[in-house]
Each structure stands twice: as C-alpha cells, then as structure tokens.
mmCIF file with all atom_site columns, C-alpha atoms in Angstrom:
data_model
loop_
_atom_site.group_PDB
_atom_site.id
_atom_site.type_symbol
_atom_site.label_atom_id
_atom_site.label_alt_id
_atom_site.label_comp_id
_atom_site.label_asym_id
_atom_site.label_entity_id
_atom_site.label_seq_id
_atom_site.pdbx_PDB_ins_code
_atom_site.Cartn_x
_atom_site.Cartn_y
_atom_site.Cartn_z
_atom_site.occupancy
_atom_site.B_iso_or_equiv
_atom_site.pdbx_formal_charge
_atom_site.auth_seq_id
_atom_site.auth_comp_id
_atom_site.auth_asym_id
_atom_site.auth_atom_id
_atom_site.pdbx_PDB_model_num
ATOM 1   C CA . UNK A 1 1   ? 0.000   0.000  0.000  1.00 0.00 ? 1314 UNK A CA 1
ATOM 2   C CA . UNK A 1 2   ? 0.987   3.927  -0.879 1.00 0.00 ? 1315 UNK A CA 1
ATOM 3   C CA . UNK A 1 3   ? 1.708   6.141  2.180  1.00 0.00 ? 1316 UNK A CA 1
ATOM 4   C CA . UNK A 1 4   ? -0.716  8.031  4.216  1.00 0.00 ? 1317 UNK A CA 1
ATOM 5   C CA . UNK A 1 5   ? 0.392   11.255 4.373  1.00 0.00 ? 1318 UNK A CA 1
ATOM 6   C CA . UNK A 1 6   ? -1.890  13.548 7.088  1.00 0.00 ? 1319 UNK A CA 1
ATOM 7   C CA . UNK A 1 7   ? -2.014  17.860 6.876  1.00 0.00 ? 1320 UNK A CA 1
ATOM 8   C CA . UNK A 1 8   ? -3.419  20.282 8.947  1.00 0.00 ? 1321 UNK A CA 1
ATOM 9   C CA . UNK A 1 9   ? -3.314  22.755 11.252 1.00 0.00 ? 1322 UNK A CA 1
ATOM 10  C CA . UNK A 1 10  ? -0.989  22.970 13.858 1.00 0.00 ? 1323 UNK A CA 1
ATOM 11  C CA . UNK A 1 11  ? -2.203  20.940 16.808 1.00 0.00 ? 1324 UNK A CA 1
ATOM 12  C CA . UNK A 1 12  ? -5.148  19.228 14.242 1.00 0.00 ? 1325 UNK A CA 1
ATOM 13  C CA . UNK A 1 13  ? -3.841  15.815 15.363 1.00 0.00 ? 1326 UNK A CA 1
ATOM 14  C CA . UNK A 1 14  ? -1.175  14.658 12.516 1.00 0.00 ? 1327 UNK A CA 1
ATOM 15  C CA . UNK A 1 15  ? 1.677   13.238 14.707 1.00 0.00 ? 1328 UNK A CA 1
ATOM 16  C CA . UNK A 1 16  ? -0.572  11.565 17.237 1.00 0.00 ? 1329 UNK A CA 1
ATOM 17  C CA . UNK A 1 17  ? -3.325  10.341 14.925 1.00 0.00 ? 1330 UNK A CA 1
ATOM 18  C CA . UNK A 1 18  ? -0.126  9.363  12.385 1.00 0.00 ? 1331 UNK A CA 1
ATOM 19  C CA . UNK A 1 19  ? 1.246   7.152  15.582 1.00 0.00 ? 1332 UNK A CA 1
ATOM 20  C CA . UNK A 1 20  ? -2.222  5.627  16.112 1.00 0.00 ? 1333 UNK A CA 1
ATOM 21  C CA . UNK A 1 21  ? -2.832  4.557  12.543 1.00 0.00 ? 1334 UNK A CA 1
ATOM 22  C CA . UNK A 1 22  ? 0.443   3.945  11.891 1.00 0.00 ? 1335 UNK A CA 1
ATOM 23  C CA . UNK A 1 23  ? 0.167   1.264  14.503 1.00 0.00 ? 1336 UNK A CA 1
ATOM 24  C CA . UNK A 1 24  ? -3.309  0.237  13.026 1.00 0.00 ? 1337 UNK A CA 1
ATOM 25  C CA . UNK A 1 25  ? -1.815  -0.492 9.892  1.00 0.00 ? 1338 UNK A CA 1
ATOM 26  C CA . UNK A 1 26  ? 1.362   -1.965 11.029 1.00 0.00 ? 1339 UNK A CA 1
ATOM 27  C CA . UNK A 1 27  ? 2.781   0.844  8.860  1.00 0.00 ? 1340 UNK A CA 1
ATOM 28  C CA . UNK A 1 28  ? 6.161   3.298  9.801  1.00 0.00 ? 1341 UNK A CA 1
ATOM 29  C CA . UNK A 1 29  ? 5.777   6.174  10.987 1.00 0.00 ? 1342 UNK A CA 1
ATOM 30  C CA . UNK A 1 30  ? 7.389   9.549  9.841  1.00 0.00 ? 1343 UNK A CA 1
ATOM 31  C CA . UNK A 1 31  ? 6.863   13.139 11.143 1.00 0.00 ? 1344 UNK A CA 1
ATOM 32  C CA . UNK A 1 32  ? 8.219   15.605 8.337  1.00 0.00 ? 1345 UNK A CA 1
ATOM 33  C CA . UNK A 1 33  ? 9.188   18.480 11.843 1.00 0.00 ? 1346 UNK A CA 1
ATOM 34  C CA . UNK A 1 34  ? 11.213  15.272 13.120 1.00 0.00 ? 1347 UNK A CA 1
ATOM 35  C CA . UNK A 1 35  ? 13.218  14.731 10.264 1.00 0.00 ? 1348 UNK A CA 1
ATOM 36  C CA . UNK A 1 36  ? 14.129  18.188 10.063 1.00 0.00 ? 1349 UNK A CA 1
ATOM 37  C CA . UNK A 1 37  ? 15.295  18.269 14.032 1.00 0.00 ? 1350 UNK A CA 1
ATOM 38  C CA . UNK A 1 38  ? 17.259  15.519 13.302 1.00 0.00 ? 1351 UNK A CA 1
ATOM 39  C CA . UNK A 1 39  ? 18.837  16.986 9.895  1.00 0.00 ? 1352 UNK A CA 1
ATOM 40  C CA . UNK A 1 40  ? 19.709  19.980 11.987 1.00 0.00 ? 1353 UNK A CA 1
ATOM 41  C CA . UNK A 1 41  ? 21.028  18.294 14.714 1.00 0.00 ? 1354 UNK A CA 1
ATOM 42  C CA . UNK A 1 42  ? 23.837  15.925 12.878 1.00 0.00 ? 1355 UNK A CA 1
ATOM 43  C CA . UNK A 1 43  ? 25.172  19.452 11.735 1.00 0.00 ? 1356 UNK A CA 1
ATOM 44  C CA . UNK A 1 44  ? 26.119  19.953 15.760 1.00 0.00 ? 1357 UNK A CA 1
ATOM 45  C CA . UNK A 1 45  ? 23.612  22.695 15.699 1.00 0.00 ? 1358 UNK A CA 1
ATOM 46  C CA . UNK A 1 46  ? 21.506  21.431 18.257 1.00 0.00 ? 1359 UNK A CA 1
ATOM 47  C CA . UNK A 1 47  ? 17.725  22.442 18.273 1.00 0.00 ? 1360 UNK A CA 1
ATOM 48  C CA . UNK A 1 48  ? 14.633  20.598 19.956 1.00 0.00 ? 1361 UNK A CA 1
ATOM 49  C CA . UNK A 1 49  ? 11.701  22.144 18.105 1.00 0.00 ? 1362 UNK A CA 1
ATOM 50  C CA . UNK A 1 50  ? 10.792  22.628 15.160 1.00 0.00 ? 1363 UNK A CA 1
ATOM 51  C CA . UNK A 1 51  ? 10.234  26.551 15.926 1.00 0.00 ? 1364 UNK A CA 1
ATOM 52  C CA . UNK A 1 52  ? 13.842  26.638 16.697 1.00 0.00 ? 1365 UNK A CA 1
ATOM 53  C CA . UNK A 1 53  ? 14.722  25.186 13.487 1.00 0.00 ? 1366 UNK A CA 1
ATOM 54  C CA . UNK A 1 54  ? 12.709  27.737 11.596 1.00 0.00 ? 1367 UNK A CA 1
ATOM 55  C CA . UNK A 1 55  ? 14.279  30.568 13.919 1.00 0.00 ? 1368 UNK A CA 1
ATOM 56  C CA . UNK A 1 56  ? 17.787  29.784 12.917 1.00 0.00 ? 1369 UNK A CA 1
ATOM 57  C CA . UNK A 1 57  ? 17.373  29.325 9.312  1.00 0.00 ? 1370 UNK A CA 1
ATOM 58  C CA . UNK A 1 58  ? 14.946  31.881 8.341  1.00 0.00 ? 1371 UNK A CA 1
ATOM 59  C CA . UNK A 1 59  ? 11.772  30.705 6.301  1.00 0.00 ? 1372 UNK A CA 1
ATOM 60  C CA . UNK A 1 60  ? 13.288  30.512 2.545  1.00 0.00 ? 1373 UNK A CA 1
ATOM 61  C CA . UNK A 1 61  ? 16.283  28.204 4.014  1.00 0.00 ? 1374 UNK A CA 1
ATOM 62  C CA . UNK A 1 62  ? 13.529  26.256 6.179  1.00 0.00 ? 1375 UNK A CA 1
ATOM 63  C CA . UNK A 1 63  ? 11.564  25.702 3.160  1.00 0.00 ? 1376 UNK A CA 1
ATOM 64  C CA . UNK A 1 64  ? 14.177  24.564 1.291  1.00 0.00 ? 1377 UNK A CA 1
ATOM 65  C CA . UNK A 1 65  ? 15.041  21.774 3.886  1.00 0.00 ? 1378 UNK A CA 1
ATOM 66  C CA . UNK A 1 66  ? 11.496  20.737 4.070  1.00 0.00 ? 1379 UNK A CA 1
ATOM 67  C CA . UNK A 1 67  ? 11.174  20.232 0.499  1.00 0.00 ? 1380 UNK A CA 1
ATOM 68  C CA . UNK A 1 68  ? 14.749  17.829 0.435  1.00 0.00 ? 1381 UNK A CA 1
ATOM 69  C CA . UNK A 1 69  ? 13.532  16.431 3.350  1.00 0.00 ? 1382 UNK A CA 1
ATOM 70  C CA . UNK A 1 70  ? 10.269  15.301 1.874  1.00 0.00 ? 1383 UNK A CA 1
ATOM 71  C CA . UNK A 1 71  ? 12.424  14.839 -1.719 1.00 0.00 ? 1384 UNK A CA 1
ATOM 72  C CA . UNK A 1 72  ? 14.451  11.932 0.004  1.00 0.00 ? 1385 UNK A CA 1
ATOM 73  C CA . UNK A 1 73  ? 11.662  9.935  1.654  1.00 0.00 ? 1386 UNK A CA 1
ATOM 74  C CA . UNK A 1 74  ? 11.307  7.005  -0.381 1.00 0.00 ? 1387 UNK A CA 1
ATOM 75  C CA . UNK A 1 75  ? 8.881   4.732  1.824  1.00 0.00 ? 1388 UNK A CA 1
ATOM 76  C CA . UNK A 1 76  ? 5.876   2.607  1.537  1.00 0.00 ? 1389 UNK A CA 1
ATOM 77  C CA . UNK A 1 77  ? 3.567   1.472  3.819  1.00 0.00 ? 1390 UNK A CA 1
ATOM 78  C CA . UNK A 1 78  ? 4.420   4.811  6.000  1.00 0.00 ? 1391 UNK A CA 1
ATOM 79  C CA . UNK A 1 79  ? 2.155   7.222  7.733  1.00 0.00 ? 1392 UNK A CA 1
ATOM 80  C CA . UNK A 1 80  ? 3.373   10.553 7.275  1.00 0.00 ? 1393 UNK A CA 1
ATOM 81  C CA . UNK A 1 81  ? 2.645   13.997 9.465  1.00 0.00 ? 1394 UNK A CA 1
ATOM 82  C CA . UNK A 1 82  ? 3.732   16.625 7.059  1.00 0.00 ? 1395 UNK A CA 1
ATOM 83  C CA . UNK A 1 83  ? 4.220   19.640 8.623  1.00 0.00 ? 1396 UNK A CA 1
ATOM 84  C CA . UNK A 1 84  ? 1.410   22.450 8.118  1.00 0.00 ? 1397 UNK A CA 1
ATOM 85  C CA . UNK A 1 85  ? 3.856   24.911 5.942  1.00 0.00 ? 1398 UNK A CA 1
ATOM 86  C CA . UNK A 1 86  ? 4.859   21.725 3.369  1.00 0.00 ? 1399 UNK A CA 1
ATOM 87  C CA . UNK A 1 87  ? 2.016   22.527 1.321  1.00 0.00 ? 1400 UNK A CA 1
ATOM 88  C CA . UNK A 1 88  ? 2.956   26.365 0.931  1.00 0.00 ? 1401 UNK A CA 1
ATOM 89  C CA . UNK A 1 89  ? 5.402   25.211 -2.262 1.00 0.00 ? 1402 UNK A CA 1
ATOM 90  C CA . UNK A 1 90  ? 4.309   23.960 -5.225 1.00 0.00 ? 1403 UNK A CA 1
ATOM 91  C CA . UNK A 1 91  ? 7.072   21.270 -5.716 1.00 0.00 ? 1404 UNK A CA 1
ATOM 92  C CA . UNK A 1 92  ? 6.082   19.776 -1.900 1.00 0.00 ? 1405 UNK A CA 1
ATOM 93  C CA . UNK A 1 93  ? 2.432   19.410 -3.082 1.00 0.00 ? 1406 UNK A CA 1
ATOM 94  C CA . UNK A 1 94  ? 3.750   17.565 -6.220 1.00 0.00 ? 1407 UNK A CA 1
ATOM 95  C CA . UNK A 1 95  ? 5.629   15.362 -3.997 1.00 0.00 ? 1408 UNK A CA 1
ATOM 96  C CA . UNK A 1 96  ? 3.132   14.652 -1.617 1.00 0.00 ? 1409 UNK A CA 1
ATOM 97  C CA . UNK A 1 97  ? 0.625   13.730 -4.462 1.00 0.00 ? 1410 UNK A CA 1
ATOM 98  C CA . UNK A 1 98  ? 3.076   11.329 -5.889 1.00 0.00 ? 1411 UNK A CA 1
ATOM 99  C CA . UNK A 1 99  ? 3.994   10.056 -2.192 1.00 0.00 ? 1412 UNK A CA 1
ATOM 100 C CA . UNK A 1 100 ? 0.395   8.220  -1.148 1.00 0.00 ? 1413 UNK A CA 1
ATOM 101 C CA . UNK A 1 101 ? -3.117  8.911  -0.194 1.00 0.00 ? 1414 UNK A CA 1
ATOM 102 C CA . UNK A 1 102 ? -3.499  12.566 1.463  1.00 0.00 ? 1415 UNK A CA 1
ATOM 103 C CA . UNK A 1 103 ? -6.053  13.120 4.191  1.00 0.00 ? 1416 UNK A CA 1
ATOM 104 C CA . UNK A 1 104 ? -6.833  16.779 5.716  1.00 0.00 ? 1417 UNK A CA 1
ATOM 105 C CA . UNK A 1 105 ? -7.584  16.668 9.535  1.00 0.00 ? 1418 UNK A CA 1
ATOM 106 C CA . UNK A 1 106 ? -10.115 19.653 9.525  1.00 0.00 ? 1419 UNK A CA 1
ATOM 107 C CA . UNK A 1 107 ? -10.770 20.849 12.735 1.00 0.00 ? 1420 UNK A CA 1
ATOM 108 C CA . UNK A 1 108 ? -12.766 23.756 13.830 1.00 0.00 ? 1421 UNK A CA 1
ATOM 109 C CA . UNK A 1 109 ? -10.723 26.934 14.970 1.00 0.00 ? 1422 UNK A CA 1
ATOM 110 C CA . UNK A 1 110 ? -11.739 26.393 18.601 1.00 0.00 ? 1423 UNK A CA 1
ATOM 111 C CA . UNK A 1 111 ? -10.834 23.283 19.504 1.00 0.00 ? 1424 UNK A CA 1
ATOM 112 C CA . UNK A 1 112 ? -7.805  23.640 18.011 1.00 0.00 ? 1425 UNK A CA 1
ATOM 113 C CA . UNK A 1 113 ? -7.562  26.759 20.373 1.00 0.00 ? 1426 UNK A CA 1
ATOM 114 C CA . UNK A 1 114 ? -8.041  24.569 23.529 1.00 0.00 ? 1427 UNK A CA 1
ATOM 115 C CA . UNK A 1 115 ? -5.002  22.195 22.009 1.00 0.00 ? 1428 UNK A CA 1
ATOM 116 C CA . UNK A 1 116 ? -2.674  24.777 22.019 1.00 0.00 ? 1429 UNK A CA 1
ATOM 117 C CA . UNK A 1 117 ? -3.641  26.862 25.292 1.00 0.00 ? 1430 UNK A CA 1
ATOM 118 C CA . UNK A 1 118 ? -3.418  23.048 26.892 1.00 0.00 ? 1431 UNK A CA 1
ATOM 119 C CA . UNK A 1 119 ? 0.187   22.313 25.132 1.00 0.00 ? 1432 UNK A CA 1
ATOM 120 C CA . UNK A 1 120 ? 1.967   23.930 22.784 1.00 0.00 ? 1433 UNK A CA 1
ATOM 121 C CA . UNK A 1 121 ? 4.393   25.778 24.051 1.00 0.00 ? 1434 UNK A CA 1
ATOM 122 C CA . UNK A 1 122 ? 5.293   27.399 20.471 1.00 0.00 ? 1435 UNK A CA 1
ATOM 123 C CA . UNK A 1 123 ? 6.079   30.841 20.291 1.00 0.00 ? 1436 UNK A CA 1
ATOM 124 C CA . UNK A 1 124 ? 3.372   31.880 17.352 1.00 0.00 ? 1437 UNK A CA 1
ATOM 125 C CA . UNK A 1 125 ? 0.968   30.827 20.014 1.00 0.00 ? 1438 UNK A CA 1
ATOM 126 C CA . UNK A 1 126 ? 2.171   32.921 23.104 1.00 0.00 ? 1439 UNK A CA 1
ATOM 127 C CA . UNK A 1 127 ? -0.635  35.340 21.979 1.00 0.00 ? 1440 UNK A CA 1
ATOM 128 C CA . UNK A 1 128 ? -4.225  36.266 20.014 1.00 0.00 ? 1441 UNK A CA 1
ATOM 129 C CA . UNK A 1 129 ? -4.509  32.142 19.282 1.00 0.00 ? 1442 UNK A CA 1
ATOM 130 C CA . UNK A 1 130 ? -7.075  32.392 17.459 1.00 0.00 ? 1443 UNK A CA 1
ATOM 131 C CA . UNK A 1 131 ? -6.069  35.104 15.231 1.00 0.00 ? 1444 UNK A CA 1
ATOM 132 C CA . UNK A 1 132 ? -3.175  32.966 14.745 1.00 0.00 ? 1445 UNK A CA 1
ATOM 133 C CA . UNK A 1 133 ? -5.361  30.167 13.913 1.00 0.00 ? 1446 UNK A CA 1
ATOM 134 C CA . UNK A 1 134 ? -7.551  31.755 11.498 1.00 0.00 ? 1447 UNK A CA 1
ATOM 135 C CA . UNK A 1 135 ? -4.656  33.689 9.442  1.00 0.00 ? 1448 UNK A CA 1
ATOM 136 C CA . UNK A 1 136 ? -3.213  29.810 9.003  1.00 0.00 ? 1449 UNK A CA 1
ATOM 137 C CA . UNK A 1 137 ? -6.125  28.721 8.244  1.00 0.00 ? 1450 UNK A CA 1
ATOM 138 C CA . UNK A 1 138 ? -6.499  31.193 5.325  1.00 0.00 ? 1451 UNK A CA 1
ATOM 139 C CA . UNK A 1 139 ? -3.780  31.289 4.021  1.00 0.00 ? 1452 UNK A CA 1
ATOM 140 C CA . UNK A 1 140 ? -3.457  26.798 4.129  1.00 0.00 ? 1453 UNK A CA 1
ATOM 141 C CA . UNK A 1 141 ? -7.187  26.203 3.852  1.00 0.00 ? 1454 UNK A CA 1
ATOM 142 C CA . UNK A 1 142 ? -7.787  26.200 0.254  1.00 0.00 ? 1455 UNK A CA 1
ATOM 143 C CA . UNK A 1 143 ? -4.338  24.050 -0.898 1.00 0.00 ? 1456 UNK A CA 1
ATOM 144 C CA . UNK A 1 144 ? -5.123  21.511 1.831  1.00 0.00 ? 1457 UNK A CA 1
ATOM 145 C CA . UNK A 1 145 ? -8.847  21.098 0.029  1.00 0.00 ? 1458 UNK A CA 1
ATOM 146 C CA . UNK A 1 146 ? -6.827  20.802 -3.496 1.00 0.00 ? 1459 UNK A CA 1
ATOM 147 C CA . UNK A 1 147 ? -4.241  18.385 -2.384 1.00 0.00 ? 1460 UNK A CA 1
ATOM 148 C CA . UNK A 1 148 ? -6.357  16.459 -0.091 1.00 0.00 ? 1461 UNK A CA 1
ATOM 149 C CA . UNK A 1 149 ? -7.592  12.684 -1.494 1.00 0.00 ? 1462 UNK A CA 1
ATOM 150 C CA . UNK A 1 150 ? -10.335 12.852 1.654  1.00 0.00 ? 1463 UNK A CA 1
ATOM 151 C CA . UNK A 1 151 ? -11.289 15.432 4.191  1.00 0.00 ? 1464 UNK A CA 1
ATOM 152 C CA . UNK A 1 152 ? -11.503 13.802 7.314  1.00 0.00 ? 1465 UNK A CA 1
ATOM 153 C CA . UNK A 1 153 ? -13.532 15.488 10.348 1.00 0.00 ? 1466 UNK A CA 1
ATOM 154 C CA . UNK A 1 154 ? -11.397 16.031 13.327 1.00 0.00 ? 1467 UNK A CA 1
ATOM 155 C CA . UNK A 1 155 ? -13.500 17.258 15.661 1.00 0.00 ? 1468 UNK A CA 1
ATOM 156 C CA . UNK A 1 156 ? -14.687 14.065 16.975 1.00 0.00 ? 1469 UNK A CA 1
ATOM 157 C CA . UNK A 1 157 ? -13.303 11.518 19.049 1.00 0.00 ? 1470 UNK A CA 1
ATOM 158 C CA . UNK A 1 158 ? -9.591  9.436  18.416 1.00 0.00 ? 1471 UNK A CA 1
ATOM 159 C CA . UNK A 1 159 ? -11.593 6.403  17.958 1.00 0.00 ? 1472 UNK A CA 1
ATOM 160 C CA . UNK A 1 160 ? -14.209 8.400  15.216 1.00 0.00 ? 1473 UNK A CA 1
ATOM 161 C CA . UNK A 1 161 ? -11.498 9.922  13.608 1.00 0.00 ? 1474 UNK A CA 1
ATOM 162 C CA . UNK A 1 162 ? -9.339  6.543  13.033 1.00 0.00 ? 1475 UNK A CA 1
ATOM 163 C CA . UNK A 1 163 ? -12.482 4.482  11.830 1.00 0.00 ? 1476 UNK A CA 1
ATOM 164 C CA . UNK A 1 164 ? -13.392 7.546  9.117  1.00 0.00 ? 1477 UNK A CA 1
ATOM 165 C CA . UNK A 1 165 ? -9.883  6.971  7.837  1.00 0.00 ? 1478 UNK A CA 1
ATOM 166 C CA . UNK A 1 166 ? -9.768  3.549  7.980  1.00 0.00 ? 1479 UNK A CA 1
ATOM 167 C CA . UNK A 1 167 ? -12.805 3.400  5.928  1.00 0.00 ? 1480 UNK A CA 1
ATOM 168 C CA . UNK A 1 168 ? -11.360 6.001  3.674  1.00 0.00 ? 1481 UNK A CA 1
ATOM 169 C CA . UNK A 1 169 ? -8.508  4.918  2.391  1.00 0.00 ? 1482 UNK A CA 1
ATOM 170 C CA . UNK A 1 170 ? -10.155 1.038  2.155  1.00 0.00 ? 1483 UNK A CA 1
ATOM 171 C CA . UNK A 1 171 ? -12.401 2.381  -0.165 1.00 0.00 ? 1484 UNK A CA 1
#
C-alpha cells in the first residue's frame, strides 16, 4: 500500500493520529518536523523544536530543507505527518501527491484553540490564538482542500477519527 500522508493545522492531530494509525496499519511512521530536528542536529547545531529550526534558518532556508527532506523519503507502507507549511510550495504538493493517499484533519478553529492553550508551548501561540489560527487557516485552507484525497472530520473523538480513515482509504 501507498503512504498516508496527514495535513493540517498545527495541533489538528497529525503526529498523534499518524502514531495511532500507523500502529493500526502496522505501517512506519514519519513526522516531516522530526526529520528536520534531526537533519539539523547531525550538523552539531543542536535544536529541539521545530520553531527553533525555523528561527535559525529563516523561512526561505527552512523551506528549502522541508522540500529535500520530503524529496528523500522514499517509503511505503508509512504514515506521514507533514508539517502544516509543506504545502505552501508547489514542488512539496507535487511530492506529496506522488507520495500516497493525502487526508486533511479539519478541525474547527476552537478546539484547536483549547489544544494549544493546553500544550503547545510554540512561540506563534504565546498570543491572540485564534487570530493565529484563522490567518493559518487562510492562508493553508484552500491548498489543503486541493491536495487532499479525503477530508476527514477532526472534531470528533480518536476512535471516530481513526475508523473515518480507515474506511477512507479502504475504499
């Protein structure tokens, strides 16, 4: 089977609900903000989030890595959490589309709200979350809806939102 590959907004459930299926499917798991931690770190730079990463290098050098970083995955049966800025270039969408199956985690503005004030500690969130939220959300919105193979509902529960995928991409 192709990859899953999972987008969204930031705390919309990609790298937990990637672990869960993963494990589901007996598939690998890969988080694209992972792979660039590591990347960083073997240059003995050493950085633990991925807001640090994107601190150092400034966003044109951070998009760059993303894109080689998703250019050199070469895996099957893999869930993937891209990161919610992949989809910003065109060659990462074209990648992703040739990668596997791509579901959108859509989740409603507030709840994603409660996520972060509960734990994410990034700095883009220290203030106005929702504002945050909903200038991501236009600015992403419309190329997750293009790129996306199924728009899955996350605003229910874990166990909802795995069976709705399960019986998406079995289709």
């Amino acid at each position: 089977m192709k990859n899953i590959i999972l987008i969204g907004l930031p705390s919309s459930g990609k790298t937990y609900l990637g672990k869960k299926l993963s494990e589901k499917l007996s598939f690998s798991f890969l988080d694209t903000d992972q792979l660039m931690i590591q990347k960083i770190n073997k240059k003995n730079i050493s950085v633990q989030t991925i807001q640090e990463c994107y601190s150092l290098l400034g966003e044109k050098e951070f998009r760059e890595l993303e894109s080689n970083i998703l250019s050199d995955l070469n895996s099957s049966n893999t869930v993937i959490s891209a990161g919610g800025g992949i989809i910003h270039k065109k060659r990462n969408r074209e990648i992703l589309k040739k990668s596997g199956r791509i579901l959108y985690l859509k989740t409603q503005l507030d709840i994603l709200e409660e996520r972060i004030k509960n734990q994410d500690p990034r700095p883009l969130f220290r203030n106005n979350i929702k504002e945050k939220l909903k200038e991501l959300e236009v600015s992403r919105e419309n190329l997750f809806i293009e790129l996306a193979d199924f728009i899955i509902d996350a605003n229910k529960s874990e166990v909802e939102i795995l069976t709705n995928i399960l019986e998406k991409i079995n289709q």
